[in-house]
PDB file of C-alpha atoms in Angstrom:
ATOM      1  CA  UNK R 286     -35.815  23.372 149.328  1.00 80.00           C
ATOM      2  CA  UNK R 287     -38.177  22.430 152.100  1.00 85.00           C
ATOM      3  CA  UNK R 288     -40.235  20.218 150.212  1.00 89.00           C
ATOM      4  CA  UNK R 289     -37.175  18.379 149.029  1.00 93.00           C
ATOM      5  CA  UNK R 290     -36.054  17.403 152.096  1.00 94.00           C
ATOM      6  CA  UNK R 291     -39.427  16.531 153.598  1.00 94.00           C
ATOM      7  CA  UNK R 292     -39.508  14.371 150.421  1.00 96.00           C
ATOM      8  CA  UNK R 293     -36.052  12.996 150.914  1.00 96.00           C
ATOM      9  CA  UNK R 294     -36.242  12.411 154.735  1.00 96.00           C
ATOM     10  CA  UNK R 295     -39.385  10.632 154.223  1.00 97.00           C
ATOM     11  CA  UNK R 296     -38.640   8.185 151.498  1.00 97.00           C
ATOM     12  CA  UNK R 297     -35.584   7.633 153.732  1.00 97.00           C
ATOM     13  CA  UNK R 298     -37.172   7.009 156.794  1.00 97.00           C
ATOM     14  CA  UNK R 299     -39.583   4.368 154.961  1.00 97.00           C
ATOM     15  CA  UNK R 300     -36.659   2.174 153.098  1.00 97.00           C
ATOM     16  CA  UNK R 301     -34.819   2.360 156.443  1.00 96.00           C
ATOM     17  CA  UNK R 302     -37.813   1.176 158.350  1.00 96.00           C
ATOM     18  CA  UNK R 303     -39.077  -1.396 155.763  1.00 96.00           C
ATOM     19  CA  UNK R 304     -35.506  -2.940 155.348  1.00 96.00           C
ATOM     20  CA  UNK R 305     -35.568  -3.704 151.552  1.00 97.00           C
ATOM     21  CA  UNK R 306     -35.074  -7.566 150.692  1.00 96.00           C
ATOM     22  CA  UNK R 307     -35.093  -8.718 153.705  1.00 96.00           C
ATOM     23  CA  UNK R 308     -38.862 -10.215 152.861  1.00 96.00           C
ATOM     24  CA  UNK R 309     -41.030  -9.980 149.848  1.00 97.00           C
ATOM     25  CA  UNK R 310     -43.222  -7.208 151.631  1.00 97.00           C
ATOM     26  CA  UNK R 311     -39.801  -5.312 152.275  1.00 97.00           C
ATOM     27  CA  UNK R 312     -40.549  -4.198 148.791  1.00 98.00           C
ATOM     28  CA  UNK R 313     -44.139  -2.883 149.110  1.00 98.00           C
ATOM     29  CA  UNK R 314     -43.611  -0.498 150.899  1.00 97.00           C
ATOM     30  CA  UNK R 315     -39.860   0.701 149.701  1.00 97.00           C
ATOM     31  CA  UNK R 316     -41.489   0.355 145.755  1.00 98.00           C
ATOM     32  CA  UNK R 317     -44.391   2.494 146.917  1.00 98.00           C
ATOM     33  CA  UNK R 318     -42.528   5.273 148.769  1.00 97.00           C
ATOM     34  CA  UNK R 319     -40.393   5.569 146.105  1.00 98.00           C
ATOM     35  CA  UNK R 320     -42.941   5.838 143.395  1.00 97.00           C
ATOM     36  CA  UNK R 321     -45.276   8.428 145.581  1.00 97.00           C
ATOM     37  CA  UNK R 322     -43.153  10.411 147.957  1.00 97.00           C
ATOM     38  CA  UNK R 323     -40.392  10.705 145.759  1.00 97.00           C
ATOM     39  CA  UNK R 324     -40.635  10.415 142.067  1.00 97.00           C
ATOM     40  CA  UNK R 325     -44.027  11.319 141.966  1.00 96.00           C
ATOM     41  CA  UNK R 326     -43.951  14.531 143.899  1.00 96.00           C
ATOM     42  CA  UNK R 327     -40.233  15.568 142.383  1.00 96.00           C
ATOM     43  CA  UNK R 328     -42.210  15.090 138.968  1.00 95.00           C
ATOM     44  CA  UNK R 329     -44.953  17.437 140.366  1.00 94.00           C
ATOM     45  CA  UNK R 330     -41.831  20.038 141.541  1.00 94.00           C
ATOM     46  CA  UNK R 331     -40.744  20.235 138.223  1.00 94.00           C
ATOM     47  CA  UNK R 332     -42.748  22.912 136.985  1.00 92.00           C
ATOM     48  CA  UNK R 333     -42.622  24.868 139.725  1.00 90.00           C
ATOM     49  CA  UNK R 334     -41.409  28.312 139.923  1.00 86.00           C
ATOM     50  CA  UNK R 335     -39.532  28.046 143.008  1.00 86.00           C
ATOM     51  CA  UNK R 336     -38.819  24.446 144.394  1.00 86.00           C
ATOM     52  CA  UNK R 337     -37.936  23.552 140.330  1.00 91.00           C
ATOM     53  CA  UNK R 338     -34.451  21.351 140.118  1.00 91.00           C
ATOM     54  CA  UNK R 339     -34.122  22.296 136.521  1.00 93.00           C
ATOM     55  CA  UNK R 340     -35.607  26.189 137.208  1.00 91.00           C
ATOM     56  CA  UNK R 341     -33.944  27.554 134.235  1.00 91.00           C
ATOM     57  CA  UNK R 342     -34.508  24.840 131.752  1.00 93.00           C
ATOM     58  CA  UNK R 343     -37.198  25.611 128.996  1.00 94.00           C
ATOM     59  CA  UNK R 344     -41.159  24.056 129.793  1.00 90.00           C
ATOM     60  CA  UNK R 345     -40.718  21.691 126.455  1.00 92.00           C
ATOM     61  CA  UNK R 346     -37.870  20.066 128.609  1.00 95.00           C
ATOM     62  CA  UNK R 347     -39.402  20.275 132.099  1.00 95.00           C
ATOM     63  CA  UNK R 348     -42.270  18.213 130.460  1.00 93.00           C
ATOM     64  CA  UNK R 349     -39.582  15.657 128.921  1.00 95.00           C
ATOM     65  CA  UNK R 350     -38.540  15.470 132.212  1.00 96.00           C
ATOM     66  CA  UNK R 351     -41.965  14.960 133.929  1.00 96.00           C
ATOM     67  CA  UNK R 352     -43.297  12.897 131.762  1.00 95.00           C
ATOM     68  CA  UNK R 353     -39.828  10.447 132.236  1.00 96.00           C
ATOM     69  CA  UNK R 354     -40.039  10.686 135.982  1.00 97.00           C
ATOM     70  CA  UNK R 355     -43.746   9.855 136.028  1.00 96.00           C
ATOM     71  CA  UNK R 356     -42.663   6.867 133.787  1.00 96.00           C
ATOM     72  CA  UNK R 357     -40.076   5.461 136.487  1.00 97.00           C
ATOM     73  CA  UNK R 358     -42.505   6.318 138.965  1.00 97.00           C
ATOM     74  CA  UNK R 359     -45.533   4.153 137.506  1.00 96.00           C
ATOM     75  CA  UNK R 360     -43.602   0.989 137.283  1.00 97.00           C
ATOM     76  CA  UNK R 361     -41.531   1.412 141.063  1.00 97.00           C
ATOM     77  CA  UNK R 362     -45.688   1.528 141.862  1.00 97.00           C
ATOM     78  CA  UNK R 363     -46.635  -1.400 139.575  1.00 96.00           C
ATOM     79  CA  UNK R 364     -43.563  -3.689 141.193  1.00 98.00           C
ATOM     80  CA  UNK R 365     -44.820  -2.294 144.940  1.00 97.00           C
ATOM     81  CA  UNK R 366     -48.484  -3.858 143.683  1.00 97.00           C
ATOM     82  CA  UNK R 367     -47.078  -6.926 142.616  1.00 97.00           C
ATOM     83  CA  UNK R 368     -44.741  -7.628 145.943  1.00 97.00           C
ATOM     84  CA  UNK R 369     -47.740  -7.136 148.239  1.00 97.00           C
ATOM     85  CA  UNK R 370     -49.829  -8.956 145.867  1.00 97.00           C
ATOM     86  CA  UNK R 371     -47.848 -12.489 145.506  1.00 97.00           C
ATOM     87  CA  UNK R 372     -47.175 -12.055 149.180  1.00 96.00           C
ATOM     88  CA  UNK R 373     -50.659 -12.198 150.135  1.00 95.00           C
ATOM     89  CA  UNK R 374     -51.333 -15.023 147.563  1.00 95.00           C
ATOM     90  CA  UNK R 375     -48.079 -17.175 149.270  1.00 95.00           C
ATOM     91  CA  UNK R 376     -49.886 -16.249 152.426  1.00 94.00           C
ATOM     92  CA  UNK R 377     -53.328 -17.465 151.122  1.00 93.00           C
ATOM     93  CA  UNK R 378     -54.481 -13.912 152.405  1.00 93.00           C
ATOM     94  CA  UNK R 379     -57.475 -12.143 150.922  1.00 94.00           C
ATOM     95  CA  UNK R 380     -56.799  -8.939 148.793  1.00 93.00           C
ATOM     96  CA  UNK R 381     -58.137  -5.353 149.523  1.00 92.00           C
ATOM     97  CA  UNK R 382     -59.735  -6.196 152.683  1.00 91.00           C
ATOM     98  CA  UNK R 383     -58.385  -3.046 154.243  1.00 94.00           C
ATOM     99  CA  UNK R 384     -58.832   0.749 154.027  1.00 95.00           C
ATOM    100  CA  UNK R 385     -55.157   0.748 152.676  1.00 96.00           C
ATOM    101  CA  UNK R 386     -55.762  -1.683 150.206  1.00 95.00           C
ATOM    102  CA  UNK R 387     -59.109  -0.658 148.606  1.00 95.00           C
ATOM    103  CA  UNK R 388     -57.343   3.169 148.628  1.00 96.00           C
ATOM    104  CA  UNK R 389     -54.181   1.339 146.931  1.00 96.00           C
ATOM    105  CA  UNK R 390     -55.474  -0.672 143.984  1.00 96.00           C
ATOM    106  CA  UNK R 391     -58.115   2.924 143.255  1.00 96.00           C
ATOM    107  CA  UNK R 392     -54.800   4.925 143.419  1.00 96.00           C
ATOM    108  CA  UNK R 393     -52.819   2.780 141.433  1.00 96.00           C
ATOM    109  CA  UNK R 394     -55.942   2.570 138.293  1.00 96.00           C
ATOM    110  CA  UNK R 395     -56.353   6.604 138.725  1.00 97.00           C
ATOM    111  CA  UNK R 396     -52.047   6.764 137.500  1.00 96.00           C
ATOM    112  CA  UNK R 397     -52.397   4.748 134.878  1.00 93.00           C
ATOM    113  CA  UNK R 398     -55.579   6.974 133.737  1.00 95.00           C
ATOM    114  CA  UNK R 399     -53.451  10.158 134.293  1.00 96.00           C
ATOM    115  CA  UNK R 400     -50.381   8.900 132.351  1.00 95.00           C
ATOM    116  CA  UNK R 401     -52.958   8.331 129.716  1.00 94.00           C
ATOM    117  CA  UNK R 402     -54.092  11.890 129.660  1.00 94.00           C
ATOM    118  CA  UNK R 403     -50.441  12.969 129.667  1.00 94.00           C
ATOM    119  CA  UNK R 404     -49.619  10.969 126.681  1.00 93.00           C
ATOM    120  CA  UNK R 405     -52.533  12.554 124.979  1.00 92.00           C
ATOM    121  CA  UNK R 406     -51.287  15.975 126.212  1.00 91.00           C
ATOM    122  CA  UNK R 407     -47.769  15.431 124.911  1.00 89.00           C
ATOM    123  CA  UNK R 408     -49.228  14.045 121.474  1.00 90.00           C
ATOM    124  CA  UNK R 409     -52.544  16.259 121.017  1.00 86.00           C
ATOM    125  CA  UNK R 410     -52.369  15.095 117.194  1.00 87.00           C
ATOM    126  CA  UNK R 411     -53.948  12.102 118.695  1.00 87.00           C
ATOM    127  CA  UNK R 412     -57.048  14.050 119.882  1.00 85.00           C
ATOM    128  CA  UNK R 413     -57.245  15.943 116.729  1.00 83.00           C
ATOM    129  CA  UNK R 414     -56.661  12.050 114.294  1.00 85.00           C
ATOM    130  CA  UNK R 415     -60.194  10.967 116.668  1.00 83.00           C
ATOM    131  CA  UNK R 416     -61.903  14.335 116.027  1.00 85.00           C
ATOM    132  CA  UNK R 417     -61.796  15.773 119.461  1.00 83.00           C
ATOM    133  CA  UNK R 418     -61.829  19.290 119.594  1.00 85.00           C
ATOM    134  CA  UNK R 419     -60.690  20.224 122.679  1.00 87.00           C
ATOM    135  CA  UNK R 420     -58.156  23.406 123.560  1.00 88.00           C
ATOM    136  CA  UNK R 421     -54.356  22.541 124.180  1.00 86.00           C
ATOM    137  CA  UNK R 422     -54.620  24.749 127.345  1.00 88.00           C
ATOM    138  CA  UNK R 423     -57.796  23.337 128.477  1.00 89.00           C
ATOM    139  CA  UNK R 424     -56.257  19.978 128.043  1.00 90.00           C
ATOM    140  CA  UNK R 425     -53.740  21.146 130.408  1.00 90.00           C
ATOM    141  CA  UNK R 426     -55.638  22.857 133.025  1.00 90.00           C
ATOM    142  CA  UNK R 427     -57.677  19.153 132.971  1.00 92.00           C
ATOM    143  CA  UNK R 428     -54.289  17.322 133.361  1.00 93.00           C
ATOM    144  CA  UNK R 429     -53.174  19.373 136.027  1.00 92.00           C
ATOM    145  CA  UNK R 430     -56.452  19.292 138.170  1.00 92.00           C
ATOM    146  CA  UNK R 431     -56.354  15.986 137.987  1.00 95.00           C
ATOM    147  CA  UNK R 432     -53.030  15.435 139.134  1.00 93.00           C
ATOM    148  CA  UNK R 433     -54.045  17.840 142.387  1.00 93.00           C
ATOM    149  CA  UNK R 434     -56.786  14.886 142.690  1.00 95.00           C
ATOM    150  CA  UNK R 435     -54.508  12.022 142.177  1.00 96.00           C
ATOM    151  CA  UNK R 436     -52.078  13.191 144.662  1.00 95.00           C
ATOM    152  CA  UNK R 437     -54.536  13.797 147.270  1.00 95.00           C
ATOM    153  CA  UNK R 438     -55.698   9.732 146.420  1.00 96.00           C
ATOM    154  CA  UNK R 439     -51.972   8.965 146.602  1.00 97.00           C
ATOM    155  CA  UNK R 440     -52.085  11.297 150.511  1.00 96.00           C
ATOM    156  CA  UNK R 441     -54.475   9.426 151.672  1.00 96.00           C
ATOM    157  CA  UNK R 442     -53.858   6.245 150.576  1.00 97.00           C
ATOM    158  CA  UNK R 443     -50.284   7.072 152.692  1.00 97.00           C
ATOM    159  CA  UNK R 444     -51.999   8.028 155.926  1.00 96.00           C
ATOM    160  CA  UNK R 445     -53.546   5.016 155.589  1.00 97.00           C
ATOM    161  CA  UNK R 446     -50.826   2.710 155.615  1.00 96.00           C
ATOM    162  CA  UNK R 447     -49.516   4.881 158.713  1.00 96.00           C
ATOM    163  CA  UNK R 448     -52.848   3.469 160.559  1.00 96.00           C
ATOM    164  CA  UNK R 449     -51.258  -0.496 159.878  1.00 95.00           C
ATOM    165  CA  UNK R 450     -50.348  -2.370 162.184  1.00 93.00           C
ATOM    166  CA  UNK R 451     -46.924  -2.673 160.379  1.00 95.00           C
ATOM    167  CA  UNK R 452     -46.082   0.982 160.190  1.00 96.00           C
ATOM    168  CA  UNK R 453     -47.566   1.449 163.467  1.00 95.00           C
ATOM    169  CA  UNK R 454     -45.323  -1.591 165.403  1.00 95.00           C
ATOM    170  CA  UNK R 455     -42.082   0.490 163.143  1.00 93.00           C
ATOM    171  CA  UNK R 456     -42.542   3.513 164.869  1.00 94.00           C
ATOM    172  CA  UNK R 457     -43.217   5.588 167.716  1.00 96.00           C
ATOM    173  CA  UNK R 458     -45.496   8.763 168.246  1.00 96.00           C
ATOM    174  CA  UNK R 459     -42.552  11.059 167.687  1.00 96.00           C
ATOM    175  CA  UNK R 460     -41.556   9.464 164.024  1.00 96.00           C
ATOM    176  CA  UNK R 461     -45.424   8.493 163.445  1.00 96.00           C
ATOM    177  CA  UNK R 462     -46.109  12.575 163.739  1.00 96.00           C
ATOM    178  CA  UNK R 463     -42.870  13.519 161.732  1.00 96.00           C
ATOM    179  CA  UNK R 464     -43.705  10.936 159.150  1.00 96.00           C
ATOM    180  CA  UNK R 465     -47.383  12.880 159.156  1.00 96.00           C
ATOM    181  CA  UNK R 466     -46.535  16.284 159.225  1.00 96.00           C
ATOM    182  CA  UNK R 467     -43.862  15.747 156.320  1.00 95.00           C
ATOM    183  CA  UNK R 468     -46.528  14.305 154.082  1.00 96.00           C
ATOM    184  CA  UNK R 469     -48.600  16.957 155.033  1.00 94.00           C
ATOM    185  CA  UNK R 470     -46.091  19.646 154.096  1.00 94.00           C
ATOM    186  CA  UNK R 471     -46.008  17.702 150.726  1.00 95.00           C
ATOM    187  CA  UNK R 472     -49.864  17.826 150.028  1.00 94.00           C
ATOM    188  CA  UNK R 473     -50.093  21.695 150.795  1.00 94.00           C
ATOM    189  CA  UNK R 474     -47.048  22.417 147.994  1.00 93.00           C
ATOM    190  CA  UNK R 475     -48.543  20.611 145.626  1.00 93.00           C
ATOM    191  CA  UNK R 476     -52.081  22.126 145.929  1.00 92.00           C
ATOM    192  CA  UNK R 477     -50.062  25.977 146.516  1.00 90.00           C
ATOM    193  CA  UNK R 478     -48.061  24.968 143.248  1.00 89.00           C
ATOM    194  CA  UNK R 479     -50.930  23.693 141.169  1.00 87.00           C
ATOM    195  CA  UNK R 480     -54.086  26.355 142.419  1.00 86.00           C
ATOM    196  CA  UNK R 481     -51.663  29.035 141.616  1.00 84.00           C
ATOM    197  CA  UNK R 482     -50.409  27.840 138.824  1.00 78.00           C
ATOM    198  CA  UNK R 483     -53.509  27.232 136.552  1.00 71.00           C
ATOM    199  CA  UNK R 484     -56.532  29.165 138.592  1.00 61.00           C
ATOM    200  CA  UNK R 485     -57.648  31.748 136.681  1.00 55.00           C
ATOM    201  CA  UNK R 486     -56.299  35.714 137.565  1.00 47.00           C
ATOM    202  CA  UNK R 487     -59.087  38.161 138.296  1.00 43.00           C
ATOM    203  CA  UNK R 488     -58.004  41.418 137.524  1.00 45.00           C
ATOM    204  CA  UNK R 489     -59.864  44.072 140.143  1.00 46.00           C
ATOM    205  CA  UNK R 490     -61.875  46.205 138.425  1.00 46.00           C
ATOM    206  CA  UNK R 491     -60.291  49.292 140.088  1.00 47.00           C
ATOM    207  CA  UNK R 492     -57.235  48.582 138.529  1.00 46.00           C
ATOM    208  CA  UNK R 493     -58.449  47.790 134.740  1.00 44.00           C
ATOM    209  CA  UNK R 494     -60.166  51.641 135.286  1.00 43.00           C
ATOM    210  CA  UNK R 495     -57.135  53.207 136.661  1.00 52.00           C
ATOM    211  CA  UNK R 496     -54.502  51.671 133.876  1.00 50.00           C
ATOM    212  CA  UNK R 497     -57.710  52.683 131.192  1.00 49.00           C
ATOM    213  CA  UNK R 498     -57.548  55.984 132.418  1.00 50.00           C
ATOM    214  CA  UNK R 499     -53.607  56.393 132.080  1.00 52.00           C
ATOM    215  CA  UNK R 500     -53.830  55.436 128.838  1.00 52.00           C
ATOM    216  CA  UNK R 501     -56.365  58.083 128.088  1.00 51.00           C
ATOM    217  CA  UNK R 502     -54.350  60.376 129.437  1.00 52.00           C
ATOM    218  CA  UNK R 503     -51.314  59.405 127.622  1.00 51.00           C
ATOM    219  CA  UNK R 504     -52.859  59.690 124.304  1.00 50.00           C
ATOM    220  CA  UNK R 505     -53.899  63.497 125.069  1.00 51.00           C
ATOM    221  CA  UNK R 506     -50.630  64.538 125.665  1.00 50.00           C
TER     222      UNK R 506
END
């Protein structure tokens, strides 16, 4: 629940602040918050074992689901690109000549490469048609490690934009640290959710002995 309200509060706080329509960039930064903080991460939250919104639903429809979300998600981000884009071209301003910006258009290439490898993860005939051999849970543990990565691009690309001199005349230290610590809260669920999701269990070897050695047992009796 926590991570849905440090999701909710902060895609709020960022369309309240940004004031959508009232200029083109209104929409930059309302598009983007929406894709990232929002869709992106709920997306994320949807295999999860405890923050899930549809816990009880079966994993074929959790990916339905994801993959859906992560859909929306892409083109909110593709519309945010566009708005800051034409409004730097009506502004005869140069493009990625910031931190932010560079971060932004890298970010933005790296999730349309990972919607890629989810569409080849949903339909792993493809891979098979093209003579790939590859494992379906390998292909999974690779999709999922590279989401950890793209949301850590998609982090910092945020804290970034906190550093402009937009965000920065929008806000004061109070709301500039909330804003931070709530997309730091964010970053650590996802890497909790994902690490523990698809790292591989050890089993300690005192254990494997001791459960050997009951079974032993067992079959003398």
């Amino acid at each position: 629940m926590v991570a849905h309200i440090a999701a909710t509060l902060l895609t709020a706080f960022m369309v309240y602040t940004a004031v959508p329509g009232s200029s083109l960039f209104s929409w930059h930064p309302t598009l983007m918050t929406v894709a990232f903080v929002l869709l992106m991460f709920e997306a994320i939250l949807v295999f999860s074992g405890q923050s899930s919104m549809i816990l009880s639903q079966t994993r074929a429809y959790k990916a339905e689901v994801h993959a859906w979300v992560m859909g929306v998600a892409a083109i909110c981000a593709s519309c945010g690109f566009a708005a800051i884009y034409i409004n730097k071209d009506m502004n005869h301003k140069n493009h990625f000549t910031s931190w932010h910006g560079f971060m932004g258009v890298l970010t933005l290439s790296y999730v349309l490469l990972q919607m890629i490898g989810g569409i080849l993860l949903k339909y792993s005939g493809i891979l098979r048609w093209l003579n790939i051999q590859i494992r379906l849970v390998d292909l999974k543990l690779y999709h999922a490690t590279s989401g950890l990565v793209l949301f850590t691009a998609i982090s910092a690309t945020l804290i970034l934009a906190f550093w402009s001199d937009w965000f920065i005349s929008q806000t004061n230290v109070y709301t500039w640290y909330a804003c931070f610590m709530a997309l730091s809260c964010m970053s650590m669920i996802v890497m909790q959710q994902i690490t523990t999701t698809y790292l591989p269990q050890t089993r300690r070897p005192g254990v494997a002995f001791n459960n050997t050695q009951t079974r032993k047992q067992k079959k003398q009796k």
